[in-house]
Short mmCIF file of C-alpha atoms and ligand atoms in Angstrom, two decimals:
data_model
loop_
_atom_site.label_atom_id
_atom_site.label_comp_id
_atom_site.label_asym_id
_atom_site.label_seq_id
_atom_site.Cartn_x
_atom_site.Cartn_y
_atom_site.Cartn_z
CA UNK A 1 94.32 -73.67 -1.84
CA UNK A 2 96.29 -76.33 -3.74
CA UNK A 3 96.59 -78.34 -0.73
CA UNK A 4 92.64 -78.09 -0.06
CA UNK A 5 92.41 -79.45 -3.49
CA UNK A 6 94.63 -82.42 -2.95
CA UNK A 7 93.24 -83.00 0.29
CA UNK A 8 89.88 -83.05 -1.26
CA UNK A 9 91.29 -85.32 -4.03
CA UNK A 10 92.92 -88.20 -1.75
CA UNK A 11 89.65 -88.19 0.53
CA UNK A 12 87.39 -89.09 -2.78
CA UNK A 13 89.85 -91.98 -3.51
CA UNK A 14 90.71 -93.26 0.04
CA UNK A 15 87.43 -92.61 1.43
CA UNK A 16 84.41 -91.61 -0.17
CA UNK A 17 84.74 -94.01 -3.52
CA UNK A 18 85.78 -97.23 -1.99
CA UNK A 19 83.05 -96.45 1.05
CA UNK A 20 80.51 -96.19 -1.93
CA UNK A 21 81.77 -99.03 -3.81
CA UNK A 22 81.12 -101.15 -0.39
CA UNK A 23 77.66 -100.30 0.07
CA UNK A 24 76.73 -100.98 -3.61
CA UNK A 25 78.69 -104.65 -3.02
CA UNK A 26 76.41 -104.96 0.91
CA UNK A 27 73.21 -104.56 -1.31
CA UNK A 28 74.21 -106.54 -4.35
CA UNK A 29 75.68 -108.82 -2.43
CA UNK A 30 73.71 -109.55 0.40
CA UNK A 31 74.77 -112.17 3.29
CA UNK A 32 71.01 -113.80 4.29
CA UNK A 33 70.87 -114.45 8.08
CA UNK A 34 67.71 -115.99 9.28
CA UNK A 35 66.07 -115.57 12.79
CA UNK A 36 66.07 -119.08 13.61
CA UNK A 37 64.14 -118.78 16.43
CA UNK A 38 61.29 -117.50 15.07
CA UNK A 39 61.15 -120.16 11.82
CA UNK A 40 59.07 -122.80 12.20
CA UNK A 41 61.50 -125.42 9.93
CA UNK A 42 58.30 -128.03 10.01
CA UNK A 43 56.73 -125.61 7.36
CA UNK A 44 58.02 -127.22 4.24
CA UNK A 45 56.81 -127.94 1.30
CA UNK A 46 58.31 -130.07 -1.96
CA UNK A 47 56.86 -131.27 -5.08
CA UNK A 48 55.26 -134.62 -5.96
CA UNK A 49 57.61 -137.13 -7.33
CA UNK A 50 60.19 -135.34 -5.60
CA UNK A 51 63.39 -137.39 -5.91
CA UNK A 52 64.59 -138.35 -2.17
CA UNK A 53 68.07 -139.77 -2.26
CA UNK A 54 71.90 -140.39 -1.02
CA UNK A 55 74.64 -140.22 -2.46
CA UNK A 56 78.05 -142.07 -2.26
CA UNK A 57 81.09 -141.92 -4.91
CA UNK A 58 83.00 -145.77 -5.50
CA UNK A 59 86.39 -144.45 -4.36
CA UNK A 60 84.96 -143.73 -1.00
CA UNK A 61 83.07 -146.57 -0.57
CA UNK A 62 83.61 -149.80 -2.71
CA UNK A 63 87.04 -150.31 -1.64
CA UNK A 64 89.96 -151.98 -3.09
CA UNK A 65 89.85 -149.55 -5.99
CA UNK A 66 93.83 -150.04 -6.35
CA UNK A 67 94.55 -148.77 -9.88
CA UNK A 68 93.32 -145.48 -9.99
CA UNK A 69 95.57 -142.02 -8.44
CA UNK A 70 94.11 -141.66 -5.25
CA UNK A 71 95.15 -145.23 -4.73
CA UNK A 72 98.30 -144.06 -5.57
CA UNK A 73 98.28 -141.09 -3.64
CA UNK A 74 97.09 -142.19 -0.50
CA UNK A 75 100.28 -144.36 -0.68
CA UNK A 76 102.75 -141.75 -1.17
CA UNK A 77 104.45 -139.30 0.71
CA UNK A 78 105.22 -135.46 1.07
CA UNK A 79 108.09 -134.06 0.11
CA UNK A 80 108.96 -133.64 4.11
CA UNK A 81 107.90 -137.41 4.44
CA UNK A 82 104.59 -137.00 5.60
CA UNK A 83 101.27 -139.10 4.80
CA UNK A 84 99.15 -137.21 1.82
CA UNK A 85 95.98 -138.14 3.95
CA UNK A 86 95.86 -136.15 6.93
CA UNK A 87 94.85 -138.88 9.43
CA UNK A 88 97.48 -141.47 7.48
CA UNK A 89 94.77 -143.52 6.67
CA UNK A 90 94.01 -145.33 3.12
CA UNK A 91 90.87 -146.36 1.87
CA UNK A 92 91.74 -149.30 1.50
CA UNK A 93 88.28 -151.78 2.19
CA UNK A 94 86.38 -148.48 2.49
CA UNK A 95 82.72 -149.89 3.46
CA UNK A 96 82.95 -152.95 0.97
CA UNK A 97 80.08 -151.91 -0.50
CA UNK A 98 81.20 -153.68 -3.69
CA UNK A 99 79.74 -156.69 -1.76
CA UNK A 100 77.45 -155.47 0.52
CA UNK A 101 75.81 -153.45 -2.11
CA UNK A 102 72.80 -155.60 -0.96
CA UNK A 103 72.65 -154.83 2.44
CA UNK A 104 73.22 -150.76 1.63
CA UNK A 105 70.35 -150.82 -0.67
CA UNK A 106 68.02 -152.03 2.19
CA UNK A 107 69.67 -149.02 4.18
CA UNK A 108 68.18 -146.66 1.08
CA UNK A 109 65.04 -148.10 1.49
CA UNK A 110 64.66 -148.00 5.51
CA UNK A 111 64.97 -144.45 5.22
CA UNK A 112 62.49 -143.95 2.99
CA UNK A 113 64.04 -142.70 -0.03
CA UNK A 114 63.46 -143.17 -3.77
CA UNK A 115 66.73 -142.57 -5.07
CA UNK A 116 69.86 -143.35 -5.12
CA UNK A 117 73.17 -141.85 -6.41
CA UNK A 118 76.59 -143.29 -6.99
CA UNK A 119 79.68 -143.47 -9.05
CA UNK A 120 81.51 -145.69 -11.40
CA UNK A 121 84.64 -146.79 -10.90
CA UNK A 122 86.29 -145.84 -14.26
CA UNK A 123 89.70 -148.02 -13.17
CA UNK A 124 87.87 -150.88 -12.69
CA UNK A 125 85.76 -150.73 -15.95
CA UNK A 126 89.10 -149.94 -18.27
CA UNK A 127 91.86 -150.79 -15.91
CA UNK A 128 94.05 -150.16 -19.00
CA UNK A 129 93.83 -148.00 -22.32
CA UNK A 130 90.93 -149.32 -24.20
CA UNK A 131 90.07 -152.69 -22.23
CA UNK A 132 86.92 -152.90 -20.94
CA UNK A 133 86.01 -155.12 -17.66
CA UNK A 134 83.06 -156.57 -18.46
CA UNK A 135 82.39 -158.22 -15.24
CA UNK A 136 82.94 -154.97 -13.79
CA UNK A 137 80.59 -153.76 -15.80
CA UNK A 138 77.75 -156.14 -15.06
CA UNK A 139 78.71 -155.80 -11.74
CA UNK A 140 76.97 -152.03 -11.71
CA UNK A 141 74.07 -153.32 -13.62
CA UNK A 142 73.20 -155.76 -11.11
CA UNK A 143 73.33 -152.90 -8.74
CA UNK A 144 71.28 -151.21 -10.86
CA UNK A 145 68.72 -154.15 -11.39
CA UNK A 146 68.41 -154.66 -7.36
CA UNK A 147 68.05 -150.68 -6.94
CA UNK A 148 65.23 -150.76 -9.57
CA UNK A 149 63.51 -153.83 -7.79
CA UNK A 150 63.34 -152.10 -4.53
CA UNK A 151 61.91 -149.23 -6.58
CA UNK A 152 64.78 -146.55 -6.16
CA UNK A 153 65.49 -144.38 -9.08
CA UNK A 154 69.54 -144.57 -9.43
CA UNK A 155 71.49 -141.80 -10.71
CA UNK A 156 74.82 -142.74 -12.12
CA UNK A 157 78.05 -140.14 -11.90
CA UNK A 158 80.37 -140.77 -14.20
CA UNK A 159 83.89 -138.89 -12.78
CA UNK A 160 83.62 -138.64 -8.99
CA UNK A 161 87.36 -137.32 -8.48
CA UNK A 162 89.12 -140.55 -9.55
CA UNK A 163 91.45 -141.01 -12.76
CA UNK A 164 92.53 -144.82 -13.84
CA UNK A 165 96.59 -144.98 -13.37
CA UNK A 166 96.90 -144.88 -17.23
CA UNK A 167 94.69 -141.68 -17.57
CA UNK A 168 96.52 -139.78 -14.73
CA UNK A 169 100.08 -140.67 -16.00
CA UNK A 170 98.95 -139.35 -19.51
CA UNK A 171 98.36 -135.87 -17.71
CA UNK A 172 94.65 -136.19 -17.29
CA UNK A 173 92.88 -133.37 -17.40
CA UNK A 174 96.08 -131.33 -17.76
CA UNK A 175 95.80 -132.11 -21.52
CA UNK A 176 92.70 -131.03 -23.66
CA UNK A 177 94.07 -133.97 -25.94
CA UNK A 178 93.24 -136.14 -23.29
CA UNK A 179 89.51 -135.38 -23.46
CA UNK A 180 88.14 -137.90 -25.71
CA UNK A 181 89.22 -141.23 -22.96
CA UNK A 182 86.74 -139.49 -20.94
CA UNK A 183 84.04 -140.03 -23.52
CA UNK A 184 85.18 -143.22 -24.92
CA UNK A 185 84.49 -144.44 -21.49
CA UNK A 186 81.36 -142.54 -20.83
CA UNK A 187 79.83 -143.84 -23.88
CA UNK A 188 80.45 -147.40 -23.32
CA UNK A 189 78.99 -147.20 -19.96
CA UNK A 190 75.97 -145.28 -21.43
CA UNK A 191 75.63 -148.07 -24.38
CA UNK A 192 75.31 -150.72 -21.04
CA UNK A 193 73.65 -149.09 -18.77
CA UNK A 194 70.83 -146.65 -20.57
CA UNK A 195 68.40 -149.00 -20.79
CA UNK A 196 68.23 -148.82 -17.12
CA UNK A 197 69.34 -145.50 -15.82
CA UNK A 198 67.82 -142.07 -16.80
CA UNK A 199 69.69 -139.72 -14.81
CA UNK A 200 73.29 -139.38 -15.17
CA UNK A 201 75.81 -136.97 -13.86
CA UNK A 202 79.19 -136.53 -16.71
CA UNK A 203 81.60 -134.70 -13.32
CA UNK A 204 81.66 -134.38 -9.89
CA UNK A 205 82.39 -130.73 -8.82
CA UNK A 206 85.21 -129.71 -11.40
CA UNK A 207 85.78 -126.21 -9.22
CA UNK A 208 86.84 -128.33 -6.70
CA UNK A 209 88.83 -131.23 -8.56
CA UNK A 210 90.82 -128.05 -10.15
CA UNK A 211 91.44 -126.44 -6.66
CA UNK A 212 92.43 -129.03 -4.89
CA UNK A 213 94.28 -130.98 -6.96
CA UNK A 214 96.49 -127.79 -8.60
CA UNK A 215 96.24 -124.80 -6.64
CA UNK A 216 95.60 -126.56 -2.95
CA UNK A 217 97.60 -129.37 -3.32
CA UNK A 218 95.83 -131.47 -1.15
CA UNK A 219 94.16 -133.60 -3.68
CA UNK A 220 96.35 -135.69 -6.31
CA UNK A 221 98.10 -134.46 -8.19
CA UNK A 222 99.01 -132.39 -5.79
CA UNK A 223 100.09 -129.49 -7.99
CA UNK A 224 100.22 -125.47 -6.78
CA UNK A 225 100.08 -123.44 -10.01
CA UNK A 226 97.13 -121.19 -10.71
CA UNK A 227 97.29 -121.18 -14.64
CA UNK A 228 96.63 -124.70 -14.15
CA UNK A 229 94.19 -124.80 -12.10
CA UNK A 230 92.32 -122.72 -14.67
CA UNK A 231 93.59 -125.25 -17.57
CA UNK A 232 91.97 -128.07 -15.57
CA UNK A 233 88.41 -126.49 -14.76
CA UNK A 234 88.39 -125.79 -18.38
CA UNK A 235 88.73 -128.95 -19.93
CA UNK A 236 86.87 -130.83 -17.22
CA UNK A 237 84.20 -128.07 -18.47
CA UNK A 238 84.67 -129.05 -22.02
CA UNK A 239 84.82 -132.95 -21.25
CA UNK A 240 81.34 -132.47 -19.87
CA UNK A 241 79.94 -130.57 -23.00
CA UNK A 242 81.70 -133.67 -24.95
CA UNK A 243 80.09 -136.26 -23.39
CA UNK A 244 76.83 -134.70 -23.48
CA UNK A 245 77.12 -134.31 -26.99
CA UNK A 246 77.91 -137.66 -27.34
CA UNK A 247 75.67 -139.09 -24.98
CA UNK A 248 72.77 -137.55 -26.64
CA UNK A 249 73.44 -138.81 -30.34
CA UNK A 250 73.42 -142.25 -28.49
CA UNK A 251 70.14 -144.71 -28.28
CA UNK A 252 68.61 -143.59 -25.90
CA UNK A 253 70.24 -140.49 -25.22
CA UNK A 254 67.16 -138.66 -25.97
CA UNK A 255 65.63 -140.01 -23.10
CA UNK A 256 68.14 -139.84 -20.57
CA UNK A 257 68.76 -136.61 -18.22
CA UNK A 258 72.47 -135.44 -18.41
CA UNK A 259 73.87 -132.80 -16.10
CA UNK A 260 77.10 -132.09 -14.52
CA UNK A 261 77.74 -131.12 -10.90
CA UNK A 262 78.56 -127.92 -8.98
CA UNK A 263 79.66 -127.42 -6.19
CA UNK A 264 78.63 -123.97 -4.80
CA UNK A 265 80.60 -122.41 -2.26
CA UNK A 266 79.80 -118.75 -1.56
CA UNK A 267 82.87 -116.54 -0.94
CA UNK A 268 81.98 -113.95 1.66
CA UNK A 269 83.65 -111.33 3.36
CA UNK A 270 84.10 -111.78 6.87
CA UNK A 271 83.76 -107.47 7.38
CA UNK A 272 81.77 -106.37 5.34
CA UNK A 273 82.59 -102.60 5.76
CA UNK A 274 86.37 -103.41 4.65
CA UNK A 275 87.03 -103.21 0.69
CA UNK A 276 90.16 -105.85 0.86
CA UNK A 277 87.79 -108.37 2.03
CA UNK A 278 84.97 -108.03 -0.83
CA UNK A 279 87.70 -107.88 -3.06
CA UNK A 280 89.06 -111.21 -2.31
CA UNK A 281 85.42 -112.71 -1.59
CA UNK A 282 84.38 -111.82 -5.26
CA UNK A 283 87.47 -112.53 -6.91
CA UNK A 284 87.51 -116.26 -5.57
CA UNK A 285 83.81 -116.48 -6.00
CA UNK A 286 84.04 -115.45 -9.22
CA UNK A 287 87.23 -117.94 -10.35
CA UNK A 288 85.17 -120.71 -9.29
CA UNK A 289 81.40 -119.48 -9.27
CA UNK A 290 80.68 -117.50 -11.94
CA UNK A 291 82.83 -118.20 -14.63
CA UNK A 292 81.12 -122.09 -15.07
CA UNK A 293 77.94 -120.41 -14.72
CA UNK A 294 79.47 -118.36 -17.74
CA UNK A 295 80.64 -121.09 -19.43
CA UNK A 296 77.10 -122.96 -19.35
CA UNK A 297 74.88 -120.19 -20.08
CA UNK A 298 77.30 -117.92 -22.94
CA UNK A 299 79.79 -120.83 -23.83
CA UNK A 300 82.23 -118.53 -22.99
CA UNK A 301 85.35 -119.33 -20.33
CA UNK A 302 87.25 -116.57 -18.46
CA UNK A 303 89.02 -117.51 -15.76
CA UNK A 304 91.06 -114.57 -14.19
CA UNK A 305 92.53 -112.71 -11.44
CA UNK A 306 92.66 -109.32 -10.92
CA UNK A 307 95.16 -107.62 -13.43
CA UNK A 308 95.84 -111.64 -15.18
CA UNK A 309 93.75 -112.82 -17.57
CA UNK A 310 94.71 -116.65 -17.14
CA UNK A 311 92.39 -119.01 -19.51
CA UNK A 312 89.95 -117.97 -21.77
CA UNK A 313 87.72 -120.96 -23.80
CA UNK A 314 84.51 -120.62 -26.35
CA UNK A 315 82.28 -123.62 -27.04
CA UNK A 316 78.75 -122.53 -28.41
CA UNK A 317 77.84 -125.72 -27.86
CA UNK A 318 77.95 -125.43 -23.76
CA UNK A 319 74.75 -123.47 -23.46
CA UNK A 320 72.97 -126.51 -24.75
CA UNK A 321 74.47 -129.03 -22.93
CA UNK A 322 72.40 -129.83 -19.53
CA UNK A 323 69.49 -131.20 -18.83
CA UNK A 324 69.50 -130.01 -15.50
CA UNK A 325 72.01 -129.11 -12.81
CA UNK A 326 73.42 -130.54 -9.88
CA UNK A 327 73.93 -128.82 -6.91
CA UNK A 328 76.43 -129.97 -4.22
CA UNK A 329 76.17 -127.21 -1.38
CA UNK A 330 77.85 -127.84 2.18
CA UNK A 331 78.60 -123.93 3.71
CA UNK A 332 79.76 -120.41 2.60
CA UNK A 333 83.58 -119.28 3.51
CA UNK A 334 83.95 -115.93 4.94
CA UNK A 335 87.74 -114.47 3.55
CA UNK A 336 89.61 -112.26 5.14
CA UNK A 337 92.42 -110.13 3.36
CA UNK A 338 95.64 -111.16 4.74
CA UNK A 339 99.39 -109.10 3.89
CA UNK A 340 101.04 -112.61 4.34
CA UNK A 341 98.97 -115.14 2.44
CA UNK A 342 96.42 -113.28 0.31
CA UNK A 343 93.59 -114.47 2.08
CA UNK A 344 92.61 -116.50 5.36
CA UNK A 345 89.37 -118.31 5.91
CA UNK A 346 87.45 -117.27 9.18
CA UNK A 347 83.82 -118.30 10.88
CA UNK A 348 81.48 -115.33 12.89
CA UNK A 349 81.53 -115.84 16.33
CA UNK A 350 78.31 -117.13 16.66
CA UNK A 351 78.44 -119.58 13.77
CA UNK A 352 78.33 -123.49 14.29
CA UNK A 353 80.94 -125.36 13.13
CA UNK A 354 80.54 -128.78 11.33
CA UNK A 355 83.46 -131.36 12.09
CA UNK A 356 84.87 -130.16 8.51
CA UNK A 357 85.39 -126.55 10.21
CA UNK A 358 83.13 -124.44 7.95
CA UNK A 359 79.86 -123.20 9.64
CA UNK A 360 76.05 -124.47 9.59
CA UNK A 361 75.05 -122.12 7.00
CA UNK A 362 71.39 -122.86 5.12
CA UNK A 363 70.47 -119.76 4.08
CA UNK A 364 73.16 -120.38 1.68
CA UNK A 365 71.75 -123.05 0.48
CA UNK A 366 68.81 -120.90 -0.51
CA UNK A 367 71.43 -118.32 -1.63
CA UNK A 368 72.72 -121.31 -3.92
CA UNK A 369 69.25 -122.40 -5.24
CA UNK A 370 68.39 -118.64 -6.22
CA UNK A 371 71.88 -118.05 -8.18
CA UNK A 372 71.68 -121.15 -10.07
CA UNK A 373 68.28 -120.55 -10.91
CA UNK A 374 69.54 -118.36 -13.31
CA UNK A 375 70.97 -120.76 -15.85
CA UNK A 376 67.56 -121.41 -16.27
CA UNK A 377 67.36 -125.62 -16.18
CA UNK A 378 65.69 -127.64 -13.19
CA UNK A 379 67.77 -128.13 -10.53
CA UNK A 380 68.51 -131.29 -8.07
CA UNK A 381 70.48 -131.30 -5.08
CA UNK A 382 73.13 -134.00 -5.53
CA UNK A 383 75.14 -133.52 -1.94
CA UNK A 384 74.29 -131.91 1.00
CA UNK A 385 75.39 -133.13 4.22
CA UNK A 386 77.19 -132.50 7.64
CA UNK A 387 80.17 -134.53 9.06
CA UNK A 388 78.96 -134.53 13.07
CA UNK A 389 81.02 -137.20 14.96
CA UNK A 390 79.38 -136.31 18.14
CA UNK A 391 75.80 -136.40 16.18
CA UNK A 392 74.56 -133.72 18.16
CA UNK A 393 73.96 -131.36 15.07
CA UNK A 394 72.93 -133.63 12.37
CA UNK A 395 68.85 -133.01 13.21
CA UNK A 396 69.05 -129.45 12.99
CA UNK A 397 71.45 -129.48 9.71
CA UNK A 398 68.86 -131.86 7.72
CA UNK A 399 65.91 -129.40 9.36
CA UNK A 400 66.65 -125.98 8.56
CA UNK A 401 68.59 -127.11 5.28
CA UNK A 402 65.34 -128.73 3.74
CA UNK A 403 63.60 -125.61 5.05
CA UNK A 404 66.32 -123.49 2.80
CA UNK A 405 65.29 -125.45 -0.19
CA UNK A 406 61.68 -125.67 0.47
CA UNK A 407 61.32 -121.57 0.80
CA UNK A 408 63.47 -121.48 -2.69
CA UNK A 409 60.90 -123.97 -4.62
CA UNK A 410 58.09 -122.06 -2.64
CA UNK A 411 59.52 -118.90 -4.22
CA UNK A 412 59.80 -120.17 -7.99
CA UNK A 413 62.92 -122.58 -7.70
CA UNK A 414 62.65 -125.61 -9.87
CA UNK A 415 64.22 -127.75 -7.58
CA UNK A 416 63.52 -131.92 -8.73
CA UNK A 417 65.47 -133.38 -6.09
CA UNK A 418 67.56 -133.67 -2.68
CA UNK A 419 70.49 -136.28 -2.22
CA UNK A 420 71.55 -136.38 1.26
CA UNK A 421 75.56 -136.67 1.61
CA UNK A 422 76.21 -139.70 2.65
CA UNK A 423 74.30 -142.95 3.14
CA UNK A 424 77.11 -143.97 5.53
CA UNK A 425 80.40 -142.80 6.88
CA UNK A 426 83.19 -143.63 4.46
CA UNK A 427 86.54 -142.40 3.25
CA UNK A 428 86.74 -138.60 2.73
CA UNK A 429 89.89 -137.85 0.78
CA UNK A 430 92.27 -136.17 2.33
CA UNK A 431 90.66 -136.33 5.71
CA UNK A 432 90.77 -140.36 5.38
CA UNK A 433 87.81 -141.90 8.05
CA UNK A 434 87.80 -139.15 10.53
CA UNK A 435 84.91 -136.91 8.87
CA UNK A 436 81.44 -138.45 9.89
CA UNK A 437 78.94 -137.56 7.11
CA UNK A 438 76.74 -140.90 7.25
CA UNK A 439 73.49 -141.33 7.95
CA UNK A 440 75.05 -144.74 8.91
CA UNK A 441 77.51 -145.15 11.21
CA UNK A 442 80.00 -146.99 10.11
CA UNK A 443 82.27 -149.48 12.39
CA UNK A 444 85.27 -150.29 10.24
CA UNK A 445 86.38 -153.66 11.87
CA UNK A 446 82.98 -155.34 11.20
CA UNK A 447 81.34 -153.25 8.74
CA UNK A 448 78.26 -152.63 10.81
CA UNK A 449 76.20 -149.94 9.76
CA UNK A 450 74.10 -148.28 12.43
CA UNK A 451 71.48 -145.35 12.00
CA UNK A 452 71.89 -142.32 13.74
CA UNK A 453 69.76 -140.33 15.90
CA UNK A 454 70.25 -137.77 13.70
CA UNK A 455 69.07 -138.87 10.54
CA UNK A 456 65.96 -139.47 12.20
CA UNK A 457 65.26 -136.14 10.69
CA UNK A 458 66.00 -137.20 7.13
CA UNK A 459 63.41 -140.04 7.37
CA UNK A 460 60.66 -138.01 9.05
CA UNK A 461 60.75 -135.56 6.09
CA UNK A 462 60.74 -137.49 3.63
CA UNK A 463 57.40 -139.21 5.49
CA UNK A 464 56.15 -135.77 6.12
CA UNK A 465 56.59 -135.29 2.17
CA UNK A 466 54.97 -138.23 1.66
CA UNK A 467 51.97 -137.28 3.60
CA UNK A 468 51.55 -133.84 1.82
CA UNK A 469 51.95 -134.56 -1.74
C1 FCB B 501 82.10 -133.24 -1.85
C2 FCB B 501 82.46 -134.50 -2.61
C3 FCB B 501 82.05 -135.77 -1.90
C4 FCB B 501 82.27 -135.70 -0.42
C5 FCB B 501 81.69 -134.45 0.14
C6 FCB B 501 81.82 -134.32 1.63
O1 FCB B 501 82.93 -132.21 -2.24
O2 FCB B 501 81.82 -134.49 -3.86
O3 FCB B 501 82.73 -136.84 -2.50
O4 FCB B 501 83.60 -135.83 -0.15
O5 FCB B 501 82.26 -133.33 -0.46
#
C-alpha cells in the first residue's frame, strides 16, 4: 500500500505537475508561426506621417573614432593572443561618412525615406573630462541642417555602445557614481542641437551593452560576471531616467520626444514539451525582457536568477520617463537546456538563417510590437534589418517584416515609425565588415555605395505607403 502511495506521489511530481506546468507555459506563451504561403505580404497598411527611416550608429560608420573603448578594443588582444574582432578587422575608416555625410544623405532620400537616425560620437564631442569639441559639435548640426533641407526628420541617439577613453577607464557604467558624465554630456548636446532635432534616443539597447560586454565577453570590456551584468543594465536604466529628467527641465525639452531603446529578443524553447527548456527560455527572457519593462512601467528593478536575487533598484521616477519606445527587433533564440553549459542556442529545421546565424523570424516582430504595447507609450521601430551577403533574402525579410508590423498597428499597435538597419554595410562590432546589413553595398577600397536588389523592397513600400495614405 505504502509503495502505491509513493508511487502515486513521485508520478504527481515527475510527471503529472511539470506536464501541467508545460501546457499552461505552450498557451501563455505561445510561439506564432505564420502560413507564409497563404499571406499575401502586399496587404499592408501604416499610418499617415509614418516615419520611414535608417539607421546607422558613428562608431560603425564615421570612422577614425580613435579615443573611445572599442577603439581600444579592437586593438587589443585575448588573453590566448587572439584578435577581439572575430574577422581581425578594425573599424578603422569605417564608411567615412564623417565626410561623405553628403553623399549618404542623398542615399536617404533615393530610397524614399523621411527619416533618418544616427549617433553621436560622445569621444569626439568631450574627448576629455569636461572639454567640449565645438567643431565637433557643429559638425552634427550641419548634418542636421542638410538632413532638414532634404526634408528628413533626424533622430539623434545619444549612447550607441561607445564610451570616451576617460569614461571607460573611470569604470563606466560599472559605477552608479559615474552616471551624471552621461548627462552632463547629454545636456550639452541637447542645449545645441534642440532647436533642430525633436526625437532623441538617451541608449542604445542596454540588455545588450550589459550582456555582451560583462556576461558574453565579446563586447569591451570584455567582462564574464553575472552580478555585473545586472549592475550595468541597471544604471544604464537609471542614466536614461536621468537624462530624461534633465532633458525635459531643458528649453525645449517640452517639445522634444525622448525614449530609450530596446532591443527585444524573445527567448524560446526549442521543445516545447520539455520543462528544462521553458525554464531557461523564461529565465533569460525575463533577465533581459521583462525586468526593463518592469523598471519602466513600476520603477522597480529585479534582476535575478533562479534561487539568486542579484540587483534590485527603485526609481518612481522611471514610469514617467519616455515619450515613446524604441524597438530594435532582429529574431527570437530558441534555448536548449544543456548539462555542460546551461544553455545552447539552436534554429528549427526549417528556419532561414540570416548571415548573423539566428533565423528569419517576423512573427516575432509582431510578438515584440504586442508585448511592448503594454507599457502603454507609442512605439517606433529604431532597427530592424538582415545581414544577407549573398542578397538573396533581403526582399522577403523587408516584406513579411513590414507585414508583421502592419497586422500589429492594424490590430491596435501604436506603432509611429520603422528604421531600417542599416543605410549601408559598415562595421559590426565584433563581427568587424563581414556582416552585410546595408541597403548599400559598401566597397571598402573606394567607398562606393551601391543599392541592392534587395532593398528594392524597402523603397517600393515606402511608395506603396505613400500611395495609400
Ligand atoms: C544592434 C545594434 C546595431 C547593429 C545591429 C545589427 O544590436 O544596435 O548597432 O549592430 O544590432
Amino acid at each position: 500500500m505504502l509503495d502505491w502511495i509513493l508511487f502515486f506521489i513521485v508520478l504527481w511530481i515527475v510527471v503529472v505537475i511539470p506536464g501541467l506546468f508545460v501546457i499552461w507555459l505552450n498557451r501563455r506563451y505561445p510561439e506564432e508561426q505564420w502560413d507564409w504561403e497563404w499571406t499575401d505580404t502586399t496587404e499592408v497598411k501604416f499610418p499617415e506621417n509614418f516615419l520611414w527611416g535608417v539607421a546607422t550608429s558613428a562608431h560603425q560608420v564615421e570612422g577614425d573614432c580613435t579615443n573611445n573603448n572599442w577603439w581600444a578594443w579592437e586593438h587589443a588582444k585575448n588573453s590566448r593572443g587572439a584578435p577581439r574582432i572575430k574577422t581581425g578587422e578594425i573599424s578603422g575608416n569605417a564608411c567615412e561618412h564623417w565626410t561623405r555625410y553628403q553623399k549618404d544623405i542623398a542615399c536617404v532620400v533615393e530610397l524614399g525615406c523621411n527619416a533618418y537616425r544616427f549617433s553621436i560620437e560622445w569621444s569626439k564631442i568631450e574627448p576629455m573630462e569636461n572639454q567640449f569639441d565645438q567643431a565637433a559639435l557643429t559638425h552634427y548640426k550641419t548634418l542636421i541642417r542638410e538632413l532638414r533641407q532634404q526634408g528628413i526628420e533626424p533622430m539623434v541617439t545619444l549612447h550607441h555602445f561607445t564610451n570616451p577613453l576617460w569614461f571607460e577607464k573611470l569604470g563606466a557604467f560599472e559605477k552608479k557614481k559615474n552616471i551624471h558624465y552621461f548627462v552632463r554630456f547629454a545636456e550639452k548636446v541637447f542645449d545645441e542641437l534642440q532647436d533642430q532635432v525633436t526625437y532623441w534616443c538617451t541608449i542604445n539597447e542596454p540588455s545588450v551593452y550589459a550582456t555582451m560586454g560583462y556576461f558574453r565577453g565579446e563586447f569591451p570590456p570584455g567582462k564574464r560576471n553575472i552580478r555585473k551584468t545586472g549592475v550595468v543594465l541597471r544604471n544604464l536604466l537609471e542614466a536614461h531616467v536621468q537624462v530624461y529628467t534633465a532633458l525635459k527641465k531643458r528649453p525645449g525639452g517640452k517639445e522634444a520626444k525622448i525614449g530609450l531603446v530596446k532591443n527585444l529578443t524573445q527567448f524560446d524553447p526549442i521543445h516545447r514539451n520539455f520543462l528544462l527548456d521553458w525554464i531557461v527560455a523564461r529565465t533569460l527572457h525575463k533577465a533581459f525582457n521583462t525586468a526593463v519593462f518592469q523598471f519602466l512601467k513600476t520603477g522597480r528593478f529585479r534582476f535575478s536568477l533562479p534561487g539568486l536575487n542579484l540587483v534590485r533598484h527603485y526609481n518612481g521616477h522611471a514610469a514617467r520617463s519616455n515619450d515613446f519606445i524604441g524597438l530594435n527587433y532582429y529574431s527570437h533564440f530558441n534555448v536548449k537546456f544543456s548539462i555542460r553549459r546551461g544553455f545552447v542556442f539552436q534554429l528549427h529545421k526549417d528556419d532561414v538563417a540570416t548571415d548573423m546565424g539566428y533565423a528569419m523570424y517576423p512573427e516575432g516582430m509582431y510578438r515584440a510590437l504586442h508585448e511592448l504595447n503594454g507599457l502603454g507609450l507609442p512605439i517606433i521601430i529604431t532597427e530592424n534589418g538582415i545581414a544577407d551577403k549573398r542578397d538573396d533574402r533581403r526582399f522577403l525579410f523587408i516584406r513579411t517584416y513590414l507585414y508583421a508590423v502592419s497586422r500589429a498597428i492594424e490590430e491596435g499597435v501604436d506603432v509611429r515609425g520603422y528604421f531600417y538597419w542599416s543605410l549601408m554595410d559598415n562595421f559590426e562590432w565584433a563581427e568587424g565588415y563581414a556582416m552585410k546589413f546595408g541597403l548599400y553595398a559598401v566597397n571598402f577600397e573606394t567607398q562606393e555605395r551601391t543599392l541592392r536588389t534587395g532593398s528594392e523592397a524597402y523603397r517600393m513600400s515606402i511608395r506603396e505607403a505613400a500611395r495609400e495614405a
